[in-house]
Amino acid sequence: DVTLTNVTVSQTGVYNWNSVALGVSSGAKMVVNSGTYSSNPEGNTKGNWVAYIMSSGGKLEINGGKFNGTVAEVADAANACGLICADTKAVVNINGGEFTSNGAILDMRNNTGQLPNPIATLKGGMFSADPRVSGLYGSNLISVAEGYVVNENENGTWTVFKMPEAHINGTTYPTLADAISAASNGSVITMLDNIKLYETVVLED
């Protein structure tokens, strides 16, 4: 198991199974708190995988850092995948960080026929593409943690953030939507933190 903080890894060589910027295998756990990790496969036929959890399994937890990858123009369809490849048995938790790619962010590889399936959970981060959409494989294996939302920003990026809690007369609700659903005539909803609304909230009797 390893924890990475303020590390820079730039992968520019010809891609093979062991030459991604970050690799996890054999049930190991890697925690990334900060740093910069990139893959630039220009000139070869492989994808833009910056991190790869091998079919032997492992856990990748990302709390911060910058991840940058570009899909090679000559990449064949089987390899033009996501920034992070989650293979069979993989567990990916994204709690923060910045993820930039001209392809998908996550790729839930080997999601049919080879169990256990990889799983990914989103609890934060800024993304250049919708992180809920897998590259070539099953998007249904990517989940947004309860109480969190995915928002498309005006500049075309995507953000995952936790909805602030609200309460009514001392009863706490995980989100504003839950509090509104539970409110009755005359209820006073108090937000426990600031909230940015991305669309109009309409309340009806």
PDB file of C-alpha atoms in Angstrom:
ATOM      1  CA  ASP A   1       0.000   0.000   0.000  1.00  0.00           C
ATOM      2  CA  VAL A   2       1.223   3.530  -0.759  1.00  0.00           C
ATOM      3  CA  THR A   3       0.186   7.159  -0.207  1.00  0.00           C
ATOM      4  CA  LEU A   4       1.269   9.828  -2.722  1.00  0.00           C
ATOM      5  CA  THR A   5       1.528  13.522  -1.859  1.00  0.00           C
ATOM      6  CA  ASN A   6       3.110  16.221  -4.075  1.00  0.00           C
ATOM      7  CA  VAL A   7       4.447  13.681  -6.561  1.00  0.00           C
ATOM      8  CA  THR A   8       4.862  14.325 -10.310  1.00  0.00           C
ATOM      9  CA  VAL A   9       4.683  11.385 -12.715  1.00  0.00           C
ATOM     10  CA  SER A  10       4.714  11.948 -16.494  1.00  0.00           C
ATOM     11  CA  GLN A  11       4.318   8.885 -18.718  1.00  0.00           C
ATOM     12  CA  THR A  12       5.407   9.631 -22.283  1.00  0.00           C
ATOM     13  CA  GLY A  13       6.755   6.309 -23.539  1.00  0.00           C
ATOM     14  CA  VAL A  14       5.040   3.606 -25.546  1.00  0.00           C
ATOM     15  CA  TYR A  15       2.186   2.212 -23.515  1.00  0.00           C
ATOM     16  CA  ASN A  16       2.204  -1.300 -22.161  1.00  0.00           C
ATOM     17  CA  TRP A  17       0.365  -2.883 -19.240  1.00  0.00           C
ATOM     18  CA  ASN A  18       2.963  -1.652 -16.755  1.00  0.00           C
ATOM     19  CA  SER A  19       3.787   1.818 -18.056  1.00  0.00           C
ATOM     20  CA  VAL A  20       0.837   3.926 -16.922  1.00  0.00           C
ATOM     21  CA  ALA A  21       1.611   6.830 -14.561  1.00  0.00           C
ATOM     22  CA  LEU A  22      -0.076   4.990 -11.663  1.00  0.00           C
ATOM     23  CA  GLY A  23      -0.708   1.262 -11.412  1.00  0.00           C
ATOM     24  CA  VAL A  24      -2.379  -0.801  -8.697  1.00  0.00           C
ATOM     25  CA  SER A  25      -2.407  -4.599  -8.594  1.00  0.00           C
ATOM     26  CA  SER A  26      -2.762  -7.703  -6.410  1.00  0.00           C
ATOM     27  CA  GLY A  27      -5.214  -6.138  -3.963  1.00  0.00           C
ATOM     28  CA  ALA A  28      -2.922  -3.227  -3.021  1.00  0.00           C
ATOM     29  CA  LYS A  29      -4.256   0.204  -2.027  1.00  0.00           C
ATOM     30  CA  MET A  30      -3.016   3.519  -3.415  1.00  0.00           C
ATOM     31  CA  VAL A  31      -4.098   6.842  -1.894  1.00  0.00           C
ATOM     32  CA  VAL A  32      -3.384  10.023  -3.866  1.00  0.00           C
ATOM     33  CA  ASN A  33      -3.642  13.240  -1.856  1.00  0.00           C
ATOM     34  CA  SER A  34      -1.948  15.659  -4.270  1.00  0.00           C
ATOM     35  CA  GLY A  35       0.525  15.868  -7.140  1.00  0.00           C
ATOM     36  CA  THR A  36       0.430  15.794 -10.949  1.00  0.00           C
ATOM     37  CA  TYR A  37       0.015  12.622 -13.019  1.00  0.00           C
ATOM     38  CA  SER A  38      -0.073  12.561 -16.807  1.00  0.00           C
ATOM     39  CA  SER A  39       0.047  10.254 -19.802  1.00  0.00           C
ATOM     40  CA  ASN A  40       0.779  11.379 -23.332  1.00  0.00           C
ATOM     41  CA  PRO A  41       0.727   8.390 -25.694  1.00  0.00           C
ATOM     42  CA  GLU A  42       1.428  10.365 -28.864  1.00  0.00           C
ATOM     43  CA  GLY A  43       2.594   8.138 -31.662  1.00  0.00           C
ATOM     44  CA  ASN A  44       1.362   4.805 -30.347  1.00  0.00           C
ATOM     45  CA  THR A  45      -1.916   2.943 -30.667  1.00  0.00           C
ATOM     46  CA  LYS A  46      -2.919   2.827 -27.026  1.00  0.00           C
ATOM     47  CA  GLY A  47      -5.267   4.939 -24.944  1.00  0.00           C
ATOM     48  CA  ASN A  48      -4.851   7.679 -22.384  1.00  0.00           C
ATOM     49  CA  TRP A  49      -4.853   5.638 -19.186  1.00  0.00           C
ATOM     50  CA  VAL A  50      -3.099   7.616 -16.463  1.00  0.00           C
ATOM     51  CA  ALA A  51      -4.065   5.133 -13.745  1.00  0.00           C
ATOM     52  CA  TYR A  52      -4.889   1.469 -14.132  1.00  0.00           C
ATOM     53  CA  ILE A  53      -6.116  -1.023 -11.518  1.00  0.00           C
ATOM     54  CA  MET A  54      -5.134  -4.399 -12.904  1.00  0.00           C
ATOM     55  CA  SER A  55      -7.353  -7.475 -13.201  1.00  0.00           C
ATOM     56  CA  SER A  56      -5.668  -8.808 -10.050  1.00  0.00           C
ATOM     57  CA  GLY A  57      -7.602  -6.128  -8.164  1.00  0.00           C
ATOM     58  CA  GLY A  58      -6.796  -3.218  -5.901  1.00  0.00           C
ATOM     59  CA  LYS A  59      -8.120   0.066  -4.556  1.00  0.00           C
ATOM     60  CA  LEU A  60      -7.385   3.591  -5.794  1.00  0.00           C
ATOM     61  CA  GLU A  61      -8.502   6.469  -3.561  1.00  0.00           C
ATOM     62  CA  ILE A  62      -8.065   9.967  -4.977  1.00  0.00           C
ATOM     63  CA  ASN A  63      -8.445  12.911  -2.592  1.00  0.00           C
ATOM     64  CA  GLY A  64      -6.655  15.539  -4.692  1.00  0.00           C
ATOM     65  CA  GLY A  65      -4.111  16.129  -7.418  1.00  0.00           C
ATOM     66  CA  LYS A  66      -4.174  16.760 -11.160  1.00  0.00           C
ATOM     67  CA  PHE A  67      -4.663  13.980 -13.719  1.00  0.00           C
ATOM     68  CA  ASN A  68      -4.078  14.721 -17.401  1.00  0.00           C
ATOM     69  CA  GLY A  69      -4.356  12.409 -20.371  1.00  0.00           C
ATOM     70  CA  THR A  70      -4.839  12.710 -24.108  1.00  0.00           C
ATOM     71  CA  VAL A  71      -6.240   9.995 -26.343  1.00  0.00           C
ATOM     72  CA  ALA A  72      -3.842   9.280 -29.197  1.00  0.00           C
ATOM     73  CA  GLU A  73      -5.361  10.115 -32.580  1.00  0.00           C
ATOM     74  CA  VAL A  74      -4.197   6.748 -33.869  1.00  0.00           C
ATOM     75  CA  ALA A  75      -5.557   4.771 -30.894  1.00  0.00           C
ATOM     76  CA  ASP A  76      -7.533   1.707 -31.882  1.00  0.00           C
ATOM     77  CA  ALA A  77     -11.064   1.405 -30.551  1.00  0.00           C
ATOM     78  CA  ALA A  78     -10.181  -1.242 -27.971  1.00  0.00           C
ATOM     79  CA  ASN A  79      -7.717   1.074 -26.251  1.00  0.00           C
ATOM     80  CA  ALA A  80      -9.186   4.584 -26.665  1.00  0.00           C
ATOM     81  CA  CYS A  81     -10.547   4.374 -23.164  1.00  0.00           C
ATOM     82  CA  GLY A  82     -10.799   6.467 -20.034  1.00  0.00           C
ATOM     83  CA  LEU A  83      -8.320   8.458 -17.980  1.00  0.00           C
ATOM     84  CA  ILE A  84      -8.613   5.846 -15.209  1.00  0.00           C
ATOM     85  CA  CYS A  85      -9.105   2.195 -16.100  1.00  0.00           C
ATOM     86  CA  ALA A  86     -10.839   0.061 -13.474  1.00  0.00           C
ATOM     87  CA  ASP A  87     -10.369  -3.592 -14.346  1.00  0.00           C
ATOM     88  CA  THR A  88     -11.937  -6.669 -12.764  1.00  0.00           C
ATOM     89  CA  LYS A  89     -12.042  -6.471  -8.912  1.00  0.00           C
ATOM     90  CA  ALA A  90     -11.002  -2.800  -8.934  1.00  0.00           C
ATOM     91  CA  VAL A  91     -12.360  -0.255  -6.461  1.00  0.00           C
ATOM     92  CA  VAL A  92     -12.032   3.454  -7.294  1.00  0.00           C
ATOM     93  CA  ASN A  93     -13.074   6.235  -4.900  1.00  0.00           C
ATOM     94  CA  ILE A  94     -12.768   9.793  -6.238  1.00  0.00           C
ATOM     95  CA  ASN A  95     -13.165  12.346  -3.437  1.00  0.00           C
ATOM     96  CA  GLY A  96     -11.435  15.303  -5.119  1.00  0.00           C
ATOM     97  CA  GLY A  97      -8.899  16.336  -7.723  1.00  0.00           C
ATOM     98  CA  GLU A  98      -8.858  17.751 -11.246  1.00  0.00           C
ATOM     99  CA  PHE A  99      -9.262  15.387 -14.201  1.00  0.00           C
ATOM    100  CA  THR A 100      -8.577  16.518 -17.769  1.00  0.00           C
ATOM    101  CA  SER A 101      -8.914  14.332 -20.853  1.00  0.00           C
ATOM    102  CA  ASN A 102     -10.256  14.569 -24.376  1.00  0.00           C
ATOM    103  CA  GLY A 103     -11.892  11.202 -23.727  1.00  0.00           C
ATOM    104  CA  ALA A 104     -13.821   9.654 -20.862  1.00  0.00           C
ATOM    105  CA  ILE A 105     -12.677  10.030 -17.254  1.00  0.00           C
ATOM    106  CA  LEU A 106     -13.409   6.479 -16.086  1.00  0.00           C
ATOM    107  CA  ASP A 107     -13.366   3.182 -17.912  1.00  0.00           C
ATOM    108  CA  MET A 108     -15.059   0.277 -16.109  1.00  0.00           C
ATOM    109  CA  ARG A 109     -13.288  -2.476 -17.989  1.00  0.00           C
ATOM    110  CA  ASN A 110     -14.291  -6.174 -17.875  1.00  0.00           C
ATOM    111  CA  ASN A 111     -17.731  -5.420 -16.478  1.00  0.00           C
ATOM    112  CA  THR A 112     -19.449  -8.464 -17.960  1.00  0.00           C
ATOM    113  CA  GLY A 113     -18.543 -12.088 -17.633  1.00  0.00           C
ATOM    114  CA  GLN A 114     -15.527 -11.570 -15.392  1.00  0.00           C
ATOM    115  CA  LEU A 115     -16.617 -11.151 -11.769  1.00  0.00           C
ATOM    116  CA  PRO A 116     -16.357  -9.387  -9.458  1.00  0.00           C
ATOM    117  CA  ASN A 117     -17.047  -6.256 -11.473  1.00  0.00           C
ATOM    118  CA  PRO A 118     -15.024  -3.098 -10.907  1.00  0.00           C
ATOM    119  CA  ILE A 119     -16.811  -0.306  -9.026  1.00  0.00           C
ATOM    120  CA  ALA A 120     -16.273   3.450  -8.802  1.00  0.00           C
ATOM    121  CA  THR A 121     -17.808   5.973  -6.391  1.00  0.00           C
ATOM    122  CA  LEU A 122     -17.773   9.753  -6.858  1.00  0.00           C
ATOM    123  CA  LYS A 123     -17.637  12.157  -3.898  1.00  0.00           C
ATOM    124  CA  GLY A 124     -15.877  15.164  -5.402  1.00  0.00           C
ATOM    125  CA  GLY A 125     -13.651  16.500  -8.146  1.00  0.00           C
ATOM    126  CA  MET A 126     -13.569  18.717 -11.220  1.00  0.00           C
ATOM    127  CA  PHE A 127     -13.802  16.907 -14.553  1.00  0.00           C
ATOM    128  CA  SER A 128     -13.443  17.800 -18.239  1.00  0.00           C
ATOM    129  CA  ALA A 129     -16.186  15.275 -19.106  1.00  0.00           C
ATOM    130  CA  ASP A 130     -19.160  13.775 -17.302  1.00  0.00           C
ATOM    131  CA  PRO A 131     -17.507  11.366 -14.830  1.00  0.00           C
ATOM    132  CA  ARG A 132     -20.621   9.171 -14.747  1.00  0.00           C
ATOM    133  CA  VAL A 133     -20.101   8.053 -18.347  1.00  0.00           C
ATOM    134  CA  SER A 134     -17.640   5.191 -18.838  1.00  0.00           C
ATOM    135  CA  GLY A 135     -15.299   5.017 -21.814  1.00  0.00           C
ATOM    136  CA  LEU A 136     -15.962   1.746 -23.649  1.00  0.00           C
ATOM    137  CA  TYR A 137     -17.607  -0.210 -20.886  1.00  0.00           C
ATOM    138  CA  GLY A 138     -20.409  -0.127 -18.297  1.00  0.00           C
ATOM    139  CA  SER A 139     -21.428   3.305 -17.001  1.00  0.00           C
ATOM    140  CA  ASN A 140     -23.794   1.542 -14.582  1.00  0.00           C
ATOM    141  CA  LEU A 141     -20.735   0.614 -12.524  1.00  0.00           C
ATOM    142  CA  ILE A 142     -20.047   4.285 -11.696  1.00  0.00           C
ATOM    143  CA  SER A 143     -22.118   5.670  -8.817  1.00  0.00           C
ATOM    144  CA  VAL A 144     -22.517   9.069  -7.179  1.00  0.00           C
ATOM    145  CA  ALA A 145     -22.419   8.767  -3.383  1.00  0.00           C
ATOM    146  CA  GLU A 146     -25.623   9.510  -1.488  1.00  0.00           C
ATOM    147  CA  GLY A 147     -25.964  13.213  -0.724  1.00  0.00           C
ATOM    148  CA  TYR A 148     -23.690  14.223  -3.622  1.00  0.00           C
ATOM    149  CA  VAL A 149     -24.612  15.684  -7.014  1.00  0.00           C
ATOM    150  CA  VAL A 150     -22.934  16.045 -10.411  1.00  0.00           C
ATOM    151  CA  ASN A 151     -23.249  19.443 -12.055  1.00  0.00           C
ATOM    152  CA  GLU A 152     -22.356  20.566 -15.575  1.00  0.00           C
ATOM    153  CA  ASN A 153     -20.724  23.990 -15.333  1.00  0.00           C
ATOM    154  CA  GLU A 154     -21.111  26.848 -17.790  1.00  0.00           C
ATOM    155  CA  ASN A 155     -17.539  26.373 -19.066  1.00  0.00           C
ATOM    156  CA  GLY A 156     -18.237  22.761 -20.048  1.00  0.00           C
ATOM    157  CA  THR A 157     -16.568  21.134 -17.055  1.00  0.00           C
ATOM    158  CA  TRP A 158     -18.300  18.940 -14.494  1.00  0.00           C
ATOM    159  CA  THR A 159     -18.187  19.168 -10.689  1.00  0.00           C
ATOM    160  CA  VAL A 160     -19.142  16.628  -8.043  1.00  0.00           C
ATOM    161  CA  PHE A 161     -20.013  18.134  -4.676  1.00  0.00           C
ATOM    162  CA  LYS A 162     -21.908  17.367  -1.489  1.00  0.00           C
ATOM    163  CA  MET A 163     -25.274  18.996  -1.040  1.00  0.00           C
ATOM    164  CA  PRO A 164     -25.345  20.901   2.263  1.00  0.00           C
ATOM    165  CA  GLU A 165     -27.622  19.613   4.982  1.00  0.00           C
ATOM    166  CA  ALA A 166     -30.830  21.361   6.007  1.00  0.00           C
ATOM    167  CA  HIS A 167     -33.061  21.066   9.033  1.00  0.00           C
ATOM    168  CA  ILE A 168     -36.644  21.680  10.054  1.00  0.00           C
ATOM    169  CA  ASN A 169     -37.303  22.251  13.759  1.00  0.00           C
ATOM    170  CA  GLY A 170     -34.170  20.365  14.775  1.00  0.00           C
ATOM    171  CA  THR A 171     -34.632  17.436  12.359  1.00  0.00           C
ATOM    172  CA  THR A 172     -31.699  17.190   9.932  1.00  0.00           C
ATOM    173  CA  TYR A 173     -32.113  16.243   6.269  1.00  0.00           C
ATOM    174  CA  PRO A 174     -29.188  15.349   3.981  1.00  0.00           C
ATOM    175  CA  THR A 175     -30.188  17.747   1.201  1.00  0.00           C
ATOM    176  CA  LEU A 176     -32.443  20.719   0.543  1.00  0.00           C
ATOM    177  CA  ALA A 177     -34.615  18.537  -1.687  1.00  0.00           C
ATOM    178  CA  ASP A 178     -35.205  16.102   1.183  1.00  0.00           C
ATOM    179  CA  ALA A 179     -36.119  18.962   3.525  1.00  0.00           C
ATOM    180  CA  ILE A 180     -38.574  20.422   1.007  1.00  0.00           C
ATOM    181  CA  SER A 181     -40.199  17.021   0.557  1.00  0.00           C
ATOM    182  CA  ALA A 182     -40.639  16.684   4.335  1.00  0.00           C
ATOM    183  CA  ALA A 183     -41.850  20.233   4.934  1.00  0.00           C
ATOM    184  CA  SER A 184     -45.442  21.009   5.834  1.00  0.00           C
ATOM    185  CA  ASN A 185     -47.407  24.254   5.726  1.00  0.00           C
ATOM    186  CA  GLY A 186     -45.593  26.856   7.832  1.00  0.00           C
ATOM    187  CA  SER A 187     -42.325  24.910   8.130  1.00  0.00           C
ATOM    188  CA  VAL A 188     -39.079  26.882   8.304  1.00  0.00           C
ATOM    189  CA  ILE A 189     -36.155  25.251   6.463  1.00  0.00           C
ATOM    190  CA  THR A 190     -32.690  26.292   7.650  1.00  0.00           C
ATOM    191  CA  MET A 191     -29.635  25.516   5.536  1.00  0.00           C
ATOM    192  CA  LEU A 192     -26.554  24.413   7.492  1.00  0.00           C
ATOM    193  CA  ASP A 193     -24.190  25.731   4.802  1.00  0.00           C
ATOM    194  CA  ASN A 194     -24.246  27.887   1.667  1.00  0.00           C
ATOM    195  CA  ILE A 195     -25.799  26.401  -1.435  1.00  0.00           C
ATOM    196  CA  LYS A 196     -25.532  27.377  -5.102  1.00  0.00           C
ATOM    197  CA  LEU A 197     -28.670  26.689  -7.104  1.00  0.00           C
ATOM    198  CA  TYR A 198     -28.203  25.779 -10.768  1.00  0.00           C
ATOM    199  CA  GLU A 199     -31.901  25.896 -11.601  1.00  0.00           C
ATOM    200  CA  THR A 200     -35.044  27.542 -10.262  1.00  0.00           C
ATOM    201  CA  VAL A 201     -36.671  25.866  -7.260  1.00  0.00           C
ATOM    202  CA  VAL A 202     -40.462  25.858  -7.580  1.00  0.00           C
ATOM    203  CA  LEU A 203     -42.561  25.107  -4.508  1.00  0.00           C
ATOM    204  CA  GLU A 204     -46.167  24.087  -4.975  1.00  0.00           C
ATOM    205  CA  ASP A 205     -48.976  23.489  -2.491  1.00  0.00           C
TER     206      ASP A 205
END
